[in-house]
Coordinates of C-alpha atoms and ligand atoms in Angstrom, one line a residue:
M408 CA 17.0 23.9 14.5
I409 CA 16.1 21.6 17.6
E410 CA 18.5 20.0 19.9
T411 CA 18.2 16.6 19.8
A412 CA 20.0 13.8 21.1
A413 CA 21.0 13.1 17.2
T414 CA 23.7 15.8 17.7
T415 CA 25.5 13.4 20.1
E416 CA 25.2 10.3 18.0
K417 CA 26.3 8.8 15.0
L418 CA 23.2 9.2 12.4
N419 CA 21.8 6.6 10.6
K420 CA 20.6 7.6 6.8
F421 CA 16.8 9.1 7.7
E422 CA 18.2 11.2 10.4
K423 CA 21.0 12.5 7.6
F424 CA 18.3 13.2 5.5
K425 CA 16.2 14.5 8.0
A426 CA 18.6 16.9 9.1
E427 CA 19.6 17.9 5.6
K428 CA 16.0 19.0 5.0
D429 CA 13.4 18.7 7.2
G430 CA 10.2 16.5 6.2
L431 CA 7.6 19.2 6.8
L432 CA 9.4 21.7 3.8
V433 CA 8.3 19.8 1.0
K434 CA 4.6 21.6 2.1
N435 CA 6.5 24.7 0.1
E436 CA 7.4 22.5 -2.8
I437 CA 4.2 20.8 -3.2
E438 CA 3.4 22.8 -6.3
Q439 CA 6.3 22.4 -7.9
F440 CA 6.5 18.7 -7.6
A441 CA 3.2 18.6 -9.5
Q442 CA 4.4 19.8 -12.1
I443 CA 7.8 18.2 -12.8
G444 CA 6.0 15.4 -12.2
W445 CA 7.1 12.0 -9.5
E446 CA 10.1 10.8 -11.6
A447 CA 11.9 13.9 -11.2
L448 CA 11.9 14.3 -7.6
D449 CA 15.0 14.0 -5.3
E450 CA 14.8 10.2 -4.3
N451 CA 14.4 11.2 -0.3
D452 CA 11.9 13.4 -1.6
L453 CA 9.8 10.9 -3.3
N454 CA 10.2 8.3 -0.9
H455 CA 10.1 9.7 2.5
R456 CA 9.8 13.9 3.1
L457 CA 6.1 13.5 1.1
K458 CA 4.9 11.4 4.1
W459 CA 4.9 14.5 6.3
L460 CA 2.2 15.8 4.0
G461 CA 0.3 12.3 4.2
V462 CA 1.3 11.8 0.6
F463 CA 3.1 7.9 0.3
F464 CA 4.7 6.8 -2.8
R465 CA 3.9 3.4 -3.4
P466 CA 6.7 1.4 -5.4
V467 CA 4.5 -1.6 -6.1
T468 CA 2.2 1.4 -8.3
P469 CA 5.1 3.8 -9.3
G470 CA 2.9 7.0 -9.9
K471 CA -0.2 5.9 -7.9
F472 CA 0.4 7.4 -4.8
M473 CA -1.5 6.9 -0.9
M474 CA -3.2 9.8 0.8
R475 CA -3.3 9.2 4.6
M476 CA -5.5 11.4 6.3
R477 CA -5.8 12.1 10.1
I478 CA -9.1 11.6 11.6
P479 CA -9.3 12.3 15.6
N480 CA -10.9 10.2 17.2
G481 CA -12.0 8.4 13.8
I482 CA -15.0 11.5 13.2
L483 CA -15.8 12.9 10.4
T484 CA -18.8 14.5 8.8
S485 CA -20.5 13.0 5.7
N486 CA -19.5 16.3 3.7
Q487 CA -16.1 14.9 4.5
L488 CA -16.7 11.5 3.7
S489 CA -18.2 12.8 0.3
V490 CA -15.4 15.2 -0.4
L491 CA -12.9 12.1 0.0
A492 CA -15.1 10.0 -2.3
E493 CA -14.9 12.6 -4.8
V494 CA -11.4 12.6 -4.7
V495 CA -10.9 8.8 -5.1
Q496 CA -13.8 8.8 -8.0
R497 CA -12.2 12.0 -10.0
Y498 CA -8.6 11.6 -9.4
G499 CA -8.0 8.3 -8.1
D500 CA -6.7 5.9 -10.9
D501 CA -8.2 2.4 -9.9
G502 CA -8.9 4.0 -6.5
S503 CA -10.4 2.9 -3.7
A504 CA -10.0 3.6 0.0
D505 CA -9.3 1.7 3.6
I506 CA -10.3 2.1 7.0
T507 CA -7.0 1.8 9.0
T508 CA -6.4 0.0 12.3
R509 CA -5.9 3.4 13.7
Q510 CA -9.5 4.8 13.0
N511 CA -8.2 6.4 10.0
I512 CA -8.6 6.4 6.1
Q513 CA -6.1 5.9 3.3
L514 CA -7.2 7.1 -0.3
R515 CA -5.4 5.2 -2.8
G516 CA -4.8 5.6 -6.6
I517 CA -3.7 9.6 -6.4
K518 CA -1.5 10.8 -9.0
I519 CA 1.4 13.8 -7.9
Q520 CA -0.4 16.2 -10.4
D521 CA -3.7 16.2 -8.8
I522 CA -2.1 16.5 -5.0
P523 CA -2.3 20.7 -4.8
D524 CA -6.1 20.9 -6.2
I525 CA -7.0 17.7 -3.6
F526 CA -5.5 19.7 -0.6
N527 CA -7.6 22.3 -1.9
K528 CA -10.3 20.2 -1.6
F529 CA -9.4 18.9 2.1
N530 CA -8.6 22.4 3.5
K531 CA -12.2 24.1 2.3
V532 CA -13.7 21.1 4.3
G533 CA -11.4 21.3 7.5
L534 CA -9.6 17.9 6.4
T535 CA -6.2 17.3 6.8
T536 CA -3.0 14.8 5.8
I537 CA -0.2 16.2 7.7
Q538 CA 2.3 14.5 9.5
S539 CA 0.2 11.4 9.5
G540 CA 3.5 9.2 8.2
M541 CA 7.4 8.6 8.8
D542 CA 8.8 10.3 12.2
N543 CA 5.6 11.9 13.1
I544 CA 2.7 11.4 15.4
R545 CA 0.1 9.0 14.1
N546 CA -3.8 9.3 13.8
I547 CA -4.8 10.0 17.8
T548 CA -7.2 7.1 18.7
G549 CA -10.1 7.7 21.3
D550 CA -13.7 5.8 22.0
P551 CA -15.6 5.3 18.8
V552 CA -18.9 5.3 21.0
A553 CA -17.4 9.1 22.5
G554 CA -20.4 11.1 23.8
L555 CA -22.9 8.0 22.7
D556 CA -22.4 5.4 25.4
A557 CA -24.4 5.7 29.0
N558 CA -21.7 4.4 30.6
E559 CA -18.7 6.3 29.6
F560 CA -16.3 7.8 32.1
Y561 CA -14.9 10.7 29.8
D562 CA -16.1 11.7 26.2
T563 CA -12.9 11.7 24.6
R564 CA -13.4 13.8 21.5
E565 CA -12.4 17.4 22.3
L566 CA -9.2 16.0 23.7
V567 CA -8.3 14.2 21.4
Q568 CA -8.8 17.0 19.0
Q569 CA -7.0 19.6 20.9
I570 CA -3.7 17.0 21.0
Q571 CA -3.7 17.1 17.6
N572 CA -4.3 20.8 17.3
T573 CA -1.2 21.4 19.2
L574 CA 0.7 18.6 18.0
T575 CA 0.3 20.0 14.5
N576 CA -0.4 23.4 14.5
N577 CA -4.4 22.9 13.9
G578 CA -3.5 20.7 11.1
E579 CA -1.1 23.1 9.2
G580 CA 1.8 21.1 10.1
N581 CA 4.1 21.9 13.4
P582 CA 7.7 22.1 12.5
E583 CA 8.3 21.9 16.6
F584 CA 7.4 17.7 16.1
S585 CA 8.4 17.4 12.5
N586 CA 11.8 15.8 13.7
L587 CA 10.9 12.8 15.9
P588 CA 13.3 9.7 16.2
R589 CA 10.5 7.6 15.3
K590 CA 6.5 7.3 14.5
F591 CA 5.0 8.1 18.1
N592 CA 1.4 6.3 18.9
I593 CA -1.2 8.2 21.1
A594 CA -4.6 6.8 22.2
I595 CA -7.4 7.8 25.0
T596 CA -9.7 6.1 26.4
G597 CA -12.8 7.3 28.3
G598 CA -15.4 4.1 28.5
R599 CA -14.8 0.5 30.3
D600 CA -13.7 -1.5 27.4
N601 CA -10.5 -0.2 26.2
S602 CA -11.7 0.2 22.9
V603 CA -8.8 1.7 21.6
H604 CA -5.9 -1.3 22.3
A605 CA -4.4 1.6 25.1
E606 CA -1.6 -0.9 25.8
I607 CA 0.1 -0.7 22.2
N608 CA 0.5 2.7 22.1
D609 CA 3.8 5.1 22.9
L610 CA 1.4 7.1 25.4
A611 CA -2.3 6.2 26.5
F612 CA -4.7 7.5 29.0
I613 CA -7.0 4.9 30.9
P614 CA -9.5 6.2 33.0
A615 CA -9.3 6.4 36.7
F616 CA -10.1 8.2 39.7
S617 CA -8.1 9.4 42.1
V618 CA -8.8 10.8 45.2
N619 CA -8.8 14.4 46.6
K620 CA -7.4 16.1 49.9
E621 CA -11.2 15.4 50.8
Q622 CA -11.3 12.0 50.1
I623 CA -13.5 12.3 47.0
P624 CA -12.9 10.3 44.1
V625 CA -12.1 12.3 41.3
F626 CA -12.1 11.4 37.4
G627 CA -8.8 11.5 35.3
F628 CA -6.7 9.0 33.5
N629 CA -3.6 6.8 34.2
V630 CA -1.1 7.2 32.0
I631 CA 0.9 4.3 30.3
V632 CA 4.2 4.4 28.3
G633 CA 6.4 2.9 25.9
G634 CA 3.9 0.1 23.7
L635 CA 4.5 -0.6 20.7
F636 CA 4.7 -3.4 17.8
S637 CA 8.1 -3.6 15.0
A638 CA 9.2 -6.3 13.7
K639 CA 12.3 -6.4 16.6
R640 CA 10.1 -6.2 19.6
C641 CA 6.4 -5.8 20.7
E642 CA 5.7 -4.5 23.9
T643 CA 2.5 -3.2 26.0
A644 CA 3.0 -0.1 27.6
M645 CA 4.2 0.2 31.1
A646 CA 2.7 2.4 34.2
L647 CA 4.1 5.9 34.1
N648 CA 3.0 5.7 37.5
V649 CA 1.1 9.2 36.6
W650 CA -2.7 10.3 37.3
V651 CA -4.0 13.3 35.4
S652 CA -7.1 15.5 35.5
P653 CA -8.3 16.0 31.9
A654 CA -7.3 19.5 31.7
D655 CA -3.8 18.5 31.8
V656 CA -4.1 15.6 29.2
V657 CA -2.6 17.6 26.4
S658 CA 0.1 19.5 28.2
L659 CA 1.5 16.4 29.8
S660 CA 1.4 14.4 25.9
K661 CA 3.3 17.7 24.3
V662 CA 6.0 17.0 27.4
I663 CA 6.1 13.4 26.3
V664 CA 6.8 14.3 22.9
E665 CA 9.2 16.8 23.5
I666 CA 11.0 14.7 25.7
F667 CA 11.2 11.7 23.1
R668 CA 11.9 14.2 20.6
D669 CA 14.9 15.5 22.3
H670 CA 16.5 12.6 24.1
G671 CA 15.0 9.5 21.7
L672 CA 18.1 7.1 20.5
R673 CA 18.5 8.4 16.9
A674 CA 21.6 5.9 16.3
N675 CA 19.9 2.8 15.0
R676 CA 16.4 3.1 13.8
Q677 CA 15.4 -0.3 14.4
K678 CA 15.5 0.9 18.2
A679 CA 14.6 4.5 18.2
R680 CA 10.7 3.9 19.4
L681 CA 10.1 5.7 23.0
I682 CA 10.2 1.9 24.5
W683 CA 14.4 1.9 24.1
L684 CA 14.7 5.3 26.1
L685 CA 12.4 4.0 28.5
D686 CA 15.0 1.0 29.0
E687 CA 18.1 3.2 28.6
W688 CA 16.7 5.8 31.4
G689 CA 14.4 3.3 33.6
I690 CA 11.0 4.7 34.4
E691 CA 11.9 7.0 37.6
R692 CA 14.3 8.8 35.6
F693 CA 11.7 9.8 32.4
R694 CA 9.0 10.1 35.5
L695 CA 11.4 12.7 36.6
E696 CA 11.9 14.1 33.4
V697 CA 8.6 14.5 32.8
E698 CA 7.8 15.6 35.9
K699 CA 10.2 18.7 35.5
R700 CA 9.1 20.0 32.3
F701 CA 5.6 19.9 33.5
G702 CA 6.5 22.4 35.8
K703 CA 3.9 20.8 38.8
S704 CA 4.2 18.1 40.5
L705 CA 2.7 14.6 38.8
L706 CA 0.0 12.8 41.0
P707 CA 0.8 9.1 41.1
A708 CA -1.3 6.8 39.4
A709 CA -4.6 5.4 41.0
A710 CA -4.4 2.1 42.3
K711 CA -7.1 0.8 39.9
D712 CA -8.0 1.7 36.7
E713 CA -11.7 1.5 35.0
I714 CA -11.3 -0.6 32.7
D715 CA -13.9 -3.3 33.4
W716 CA -15.4 -4.7 30.3
E717 CA -14.8 -7.1 27.7
K718 CA -14.3 -5.3 24.5
R719 CA -17.3 -4.1 22.1
D720 CA -17.5 -4.7 18.3
H721 CA -20.2 -2.1 18.1
L722 CA -21.8 -4.1 14.9
G723 CA -25.4 -3.8 15.5
I724 CA -28.0 -1.2 16.5
Y725 CA -27.6 -0.1 20.1
K726 CA -29.4 2.6 22.1
Q727 CA -27.5 5.5 22.6
K728 CA -27.1 7.9 26.2
Q729 CA -29.9 10.4 24.3
T730 CA -33.0 9.2 24.7
G731 CA -34.7 8.2 21.1
L732 CA -31.6 8.0 19.6
N733 CA -29.7 5.0 18.3
Y734 CA -26.3 3.9 16.7
A735 CA -25.7 1.4 14.1
G736 CA -22.1 -0.6 13.9
L737 CA -21.5 -1.7 10.0
N738 CA -19.2 -4.3 9.1
I739 CA -16.9 -3.0 6.2
P740 CA -15.2 -6.2 5.4
V741 CA -11.1 -5.7 5.8
G742 CA -11.9 -1.7 6.0
R743 CA -12.1 -1.4 2.2
L744 CA -14.6 1.0 0.3
S745 CA -15.0 2.3 -3.1
A746 CA -15.9 5.7 -3.8
H747 CA -19.2 4.6 -4.3
D748 CA -19.6 3.1 -0.9
M749 CA -18.4 6.1 1.0
L750 CA -21.2 8.1 -1.0
E751 CA -23.6 5.5 0.2
I752 CA -22.3 5.7 3.8
A753 CA -22.6 9.6 4.0
R754 CA -26.0 9.5 2.4
L755 CA -27.1 7.1 5.3
A756 CA -25.5 9.1 8.1
E757 CA -27.4 12.6 6.8
V758 CA -30.7 10.8 5.8
Y759 CA -31.1 8.8 9.0
G760 CA -28.4 10.4 11.2
S761 CA -26.9 13.9 12.4
A762 CA -24.7 13.5 9.3
E763 CA -21.7 12.1 10.9
I764 CA -19.5 9.3 10.5
R765 CA -17.1 7.1 12.9
F766 CA -14.6 4.6 12.1
T767 CA -13.4 2.0 14.8
V768 CA -9.8 0.2 14.8
E769 CA -11.7 -2.9 13.6
Q770 CA -11.3 -1.0 10.5
N771 CA -15.7 -0.6 10.5
I772 CA -18.2 2.1 10.4
I773 CA -20.5 3.6 12.9
I774 CA -23.4 6.1 11.9
P775 CA -24.8 7.5 15.4
N776 CA -28.0 9.4 15.8
I777 CA -30.4 7.7 14.4
P778 CA -34.2 8.5 15.8
D779 CA -36.0 5.5 16.7
S780 CA -38.7 5.9 14.0
S781 CA -36.0 5.7 11.5
L782 CA -34.2 2.3 12.2
T783 CA -37.1 0.4 10.1
A784 CA -36.5 2.4 7.1
F785 CA -32.6 2.4 8.0
C786 CA -32.6 -1.4 8.0
T787 CA -34.0 -1.5 4.9
E788 CA -31.6 0.3 2.9
E789 CA -29.8 -2.1 0.3
I790 CA -26.0 -1.0 1.0
L791 CA -26.5 -2.8 4.5
E792 CA -26.1 -6.3 2.3
K793 CA -22.8 -5.1 1.9
F794 CA -22.0 -3.6 4.9
A795 CA -23.9 -5.6 7.5
V796 CA -25.2 -4.7 10.9
N797 CA -25.4 -8.3 11.6
P798 CA -22.2 -9.8 10.0
G799 CA -21.5 -13.1 10.2
L800 CA -19.1 -13.7 13.3
L801 CA -16.0 -14.4 11.6
M802 CA -16.2 -11.6 9.2
G803 CA -17.7 -8.8 11.6
S804 CA -14.4 -9.6 13.6
L805 CA -11.7 -9.6 10.9
V806 CA -8.9 -7.0 10.2
S807 CA -6.4 -7.0 7.9
C808 CA -3.1 -4.8 6.7
T809 CA -2.8 -3.5 3.1
G810 CA -0.4 -6.5 2.3
A811 CA 1.1 -7.4 -1.3
Q812 CA -1.5 -5.0 -3.3
F813 CA -0.1 -1.9 -1.8
C814 CA 2.9 -1.9 0.3
N815 CA 6.5 -3.0 -0.4
F816 CA 7.3 -4.3 2.7
A817 CA 4.6 -7.0 2.7
L818 CA 5.8 -10.7 1.9
I819 CA 2.3 -12.1 1.5
E820 CA -1.3 -10.6 0.2
T821 CA -3.7 -10.4 3.1
K822 CA -6.8 -8.7 2.5
N823 CA -7.9 -10.5 -0.7
R824 CA -7.0 -13.4 0.7
A825 CA -8.4 -13.0 4.7
L826 CA -11.7 -12.5 3.0
E827 CA -11.9 -15.3 0.8
M828 CA -10.6 -17.4 3.4
V829 CA -13.0 -16.2 6.0
K830 CA -16.1 -16.6 3.6
S831 CA -15.2 -20.1 3.2
L832 CA -14.7 -21.0 6.9
E833 CA -18.3 -19.6 7.7
S834 CA -19.7 -21.9 4.6
E835 CA -18.4 -25.0 6.5
L836 CA -18.7 -24.0 10.3
T837 CA -21.3 -22.4 12.6
L838 CA -19.9 -20.5 15.5
S839 CA -21.7 -19.0 18.5
H840 CA -19.5 -15.9 19.5
P841 CA -17.2 -14.0 17.1
V842 CA -13.5 -14.9 17.0
R843 CA -11.4 -12.0 16.2
I844 CA -8.7 -13.1 13.2
H845 CA -6.3 -10.4 12.1
W846 CA -3.9 -10.2 9.2
T847 CA -0.8 -8.7 8.7
G848 CA 1.5 -9.2 5.8
C849 CA 5.0 -8.5 7.7
P850 CA 6.2 -8.3 11.1
N851 CA 5.8 -4.5 11.2
S852 CA 2.2 -5.9 12.6
C853 CA 0.3 -3.2 11.1
G854 CA -3.0 -5.7 11.3
Q855 CA -2.1 -6.1 15.3
P856 CA -2.2 -10.2 15.0
Q857 CA -0.9 -10.1 18.3
V858 CA -3.9 -8.8 20.0
A859 CA -6.3 -10.9 17.7
D860 CA -7.8 -14.0 18.8
I861 CA -5.9 -15.4 15.9
G862 CA -3.4 -13.6 14.5
L863 CA -1.7 -14.5 11.1
M864 CA 1.7 -12.9 10.3
G865 CA 3.1 -12.9 6.8
T866 CA 6.1 -14.8 5.9
K867 CA 7.8 -16.8 3.5
V868 CA 8.1 -20.7 3.5
R869 CA 10.3 -23.2 1.4
K870 CA 7.6 -26.4 0.6
N871 CA 8.8 -28.8 -2.1
G872 CA 11.3 -26.7 -3.4
Q873 CA 9.6 -23.8 -4.2
M874 CA 9.0 -20.7 -2.3
L875 CA 5.4 -19.8 -1.1
E876 CA 3.5 -17.7 1.0
G877 CA 3.0 -18.4 4.3
V878 CA 2.1 -17.0 7.6
D879 CA 3.1 -17.9 11.6
I880 CA 0.2 -18.4 13.7
Y881 CA -0.2 -16.0 16.7
M882 CA -3.1 -17.3 19.6
G883 CA -3.8 -16.1 23.2
G884 CA -4.8 -12.3 22.5
K885 CA -6.7 -10.9 24.9
V886 CA -8.3 -7.0 24.3
G887 CA -10.5 -5.0 26.9
K888 CA -10.3 -5.5 30.6
D889 CA -7.0 -7.4 31.2
A890 CA -5.6 -7.1 28.1
H891 CA -2.6 -8.7 26.9
L892 CA -0.6 -9.8 23.5
G893 CA -0.7 -13.2 21.6
T894 CA 2.2 -15.2 20.9
C895 CA 3.4 -17.2 18.4
V896 CA 2.0 -20.6 18.5
K897 CA 2.7 -22.5 15.1
K898 CA 5.6 -21.2 12.5
G899 CA 5.7 -21.4 8.5
I900 CA 2.4 -22.7 7.4
P901 CA 2.0 -22.0 3.4
C902 CA -1.1 -20.1 3.0
E903 CA -2.2 -22.8 0.6
D904 CA -2.8 -24.9 3.4
L905 CA -3.9 -22.6 6.3
Q906 CA -7.8 -23.5 5.5
P907 CA -7.8 -26.6 7.2
I908 CA -5.5 -25.4 9.8
L909 CA -7.9 -22.9 10.6
R910 CA -11.0 -24.9 10.8
E911 CA -9.6 -27.1 13.2
I912 CA -8.2 -24.5 15.2
L913 CA -11.8 -23.1 15.4
I914 CA -13.2 -26.3 16.2
T915 CA -11.2 -27.7 18.9
Q916 CA -10.3 -23.7 20.7
F917 CA -13.2 -21.7 19.9
G918 CA -16.4 -24.5 19.7
A919 CA -17.1 -24.2 16.2
K920 CA -19.1 -26.6 14.7
L921 CA -19.1 -28.2 11.1
R922 CA -22.1 -27.4 9.3
E923 CA -24.5 -30.1 8.4
P924 CA -24.4 -30.7 4.9
A925 CA -27.5 -29.4 3.0
T926 CA -30.2 -32.1 2.3
V927 CA -31.9 -32.2 -1.2
Ligands
LIG620 FE1 2.1 0.5 9.7 C1 4.7 0.7 8.3 C2 0.4 0.8 6.7 C3 -0.8 0.5 11.3 C4 3.8 -0.6 12.7 N1 2.6 1.0 7.5 C5 3.8 1.2 7.2 C6 3.6 1.5 5.7 C7 3.2 3.2 5.9 C8 5.0 0.8 5.2 C9 5.0 1.5 3.5 O1 5.6 2.6 3.5 O2 4.4 0.9 3.1 C10 2.3 0.8 5.9 C11 1.6 1.5 4.5 C12 1.1 0.9 3.6 C13 0.3 1.2 2.5 O3 0.0 1.3 1.5 O4 -1.1 1.1 3.0 C14 1.4 0.7 6.7 N2 -0.2 0.6 9.5 C15 -0.4 0.6 8.0 C16 -2.5 0.6 8.1 C17 -2.9 0.9 7.1 C18 -2.6 -0.9 8.3 C19 -4.2 -1.2 8.0 O5 -4.4 -1.8 6.9 O6 -4.9 -0.6 8.6 C20 -2.5 1.2 9.5 C21 -2.2 2.9 9.1 C22 -2.7 3.8 10.6 C23 -2.7 5.3 10.6 O7 -3.8 5.5 9.8 O8 -2.0 5.5 10.7 C24 -1.0 1.0 10.4 N3 1.4 0.4 11.7 C25 0.0 0.4 12.4 C26 0.1 -0.1 13.6 C27 -1.3 -0.5 14.3 C28 -1.3 0.6 15.3 O9 -0.9 1.6 15.3 O10 -2.2 0.2 16.5 C29 1.0 -0.8 14.2 C30 2.0 -1.7 14.8 C31 1.7 -0.3 16.6 C32 3.0 0.4 16.5 O11 3.1 1.5 15.2 O12 3.7 0.2 18.0 C33 2.0 -0.4 12.3 N4 3.8 0.3 10.4 C34 4.0 0.0 11.6 C35 5.6 -0.1 11.4 C36 6.6 -0.9 12.7 C37 7.1 0.3 13.5 C38 8.4 0.0 14.2 O13 8.5 0.7 15.4 O14 9.0 -0.2 13.5 C39 6.2 0.2 10.2 C40 7.5 0.2 9.6 C41 8.2 1.5 9.5 O15 7.5 2.3 10.8 O16 9.5 1.6 9.5 C42 5.1 0.2 9.7
LIG621 FE1 2.7 -3.9 5.0 FE2 3.9 -5.1 6.7 FE3 2.2 -3.2 7.7 FE4 1.0 -5.0 6.5 S1 2.0 -5.1 8.3 S2 0.6 -2.8 6.0 S3 2.7 -5.7 4.8 S4 4.2 -3.1 6.5

């Protein structure tokens, strides 16, 4: 057993069940679980340990599980997407899939008896769900246009894959990192526009040039640590005052996760993320520990980083750095896909691109490597009516967490409501630029309302003696260059009263105009 700070602290109930039996051990029991059925499972196996395999019991739809994948850098092949579609089609009871705010995908409606078969299918095409939930390292994000963008400093794909391989033992599961105090988020960006919201991760790498002994600029990354959103606290990450070359990114990540594992606070689950250890130790002591474990001296951070662009949404068709090739960014409203949609997207990538698909943290899709000569035909494909390359200026930037349809933490329904409201607002208003509206069903902030132009966080509201679904409104989130978090500007608006308030905000603060009534 790994020595942890937990041994000297009073254990919370999560630490207790982890100490009794490591989450990863259910990997060896999954065949048996499939045979006996979910009703017969130990409560901690059902509700918690299965999440080490990316299998989430949904109390809202008992017996219909959610499976969370790992899609490093958000990139998968059309063959892999087709396998995910087939799983939803064949095994999903009322199945569907959702692209997540971590460039990832989740499948719904899965029965436990089918999970061994599904894992076999995933294995054959190199997909894994391992350690994607609970006290593990989440999907590692990278630039969605890595390797395509003529202006990038560094192609993040290989580094993201290497970190995932190291921390998850090539997707098989890694007992070295299966008992962290809490979740841990990692992001790497090699472009100019901070495409991954680096500042809201526990650990992130940001492009920056240091100078070597000969005073020649050398490319690498400034390291930031301690970003998080939680119901208890939201912070942007702070500078670790370290610059690393790309060659050291994987080992530095490993060292930082080891320190979190060994010293992270475990007594109070609300105070177990990395930021709380940074509070307790101070950044200097943390840096010294990183240096000690890293085994060689670390360079100080470069004076400035290279994030100097506004964040791009990648919707539309763009030239790649490779002559004659283009990438297409498709809007997937609130990230929701049916099996048929997934098969269609896989087909598009195969027919027009290089059989590759990418996800963005805005829950949209990019199809890269479309030759100039195929663009006209591509743009006439029927599926682009549903998943537009030129969506409405609200729809294109709409993000929503799962909400009450499947999530038991939710205080409100999100995805369907978000869609309906944006459709209505777009029918009432004209806009000259995108406005980023993010919905999140509870203060856990999975839908990242604090990074939005307008963030809507689910809450309960009393109106006329009745308890209703409502939202707190966040504003001022800035992404890309000089990113900072938005703050709560209005509390407790019943959802039934929200649309006119949003209309007013869009008109007064984002320059929207009421549409002229149609003349007959
Ligand atoms: Fe999240 C818990 C969904 C991104 C903060 N999140 C959950 C659970 C697992 C709760 C549950 O068991 O029902 C949700 C699953 C609902 C479902 O059925 O889908 C859930 N989180 C999501 C997703 C799917 C939202 C989405 O629609 O995109 C995202 C999946 C990402 C992935 O692929 O791994 C998702 N969650 C986030 C983010 C955004 C991010 O990472 O940039 C955050 C805020 C950032 C952060 O973590 O610092 C986030 N989720 C949380 C928290 C609060 C964490 C904390 O330290 O307290 C919880 C609650 C918890 O962990 O106890 C949570
Ligand atoms: Fe569920 Fe709340 Fe996360 Fe939405 S923000 S997915 S409601 S935990």
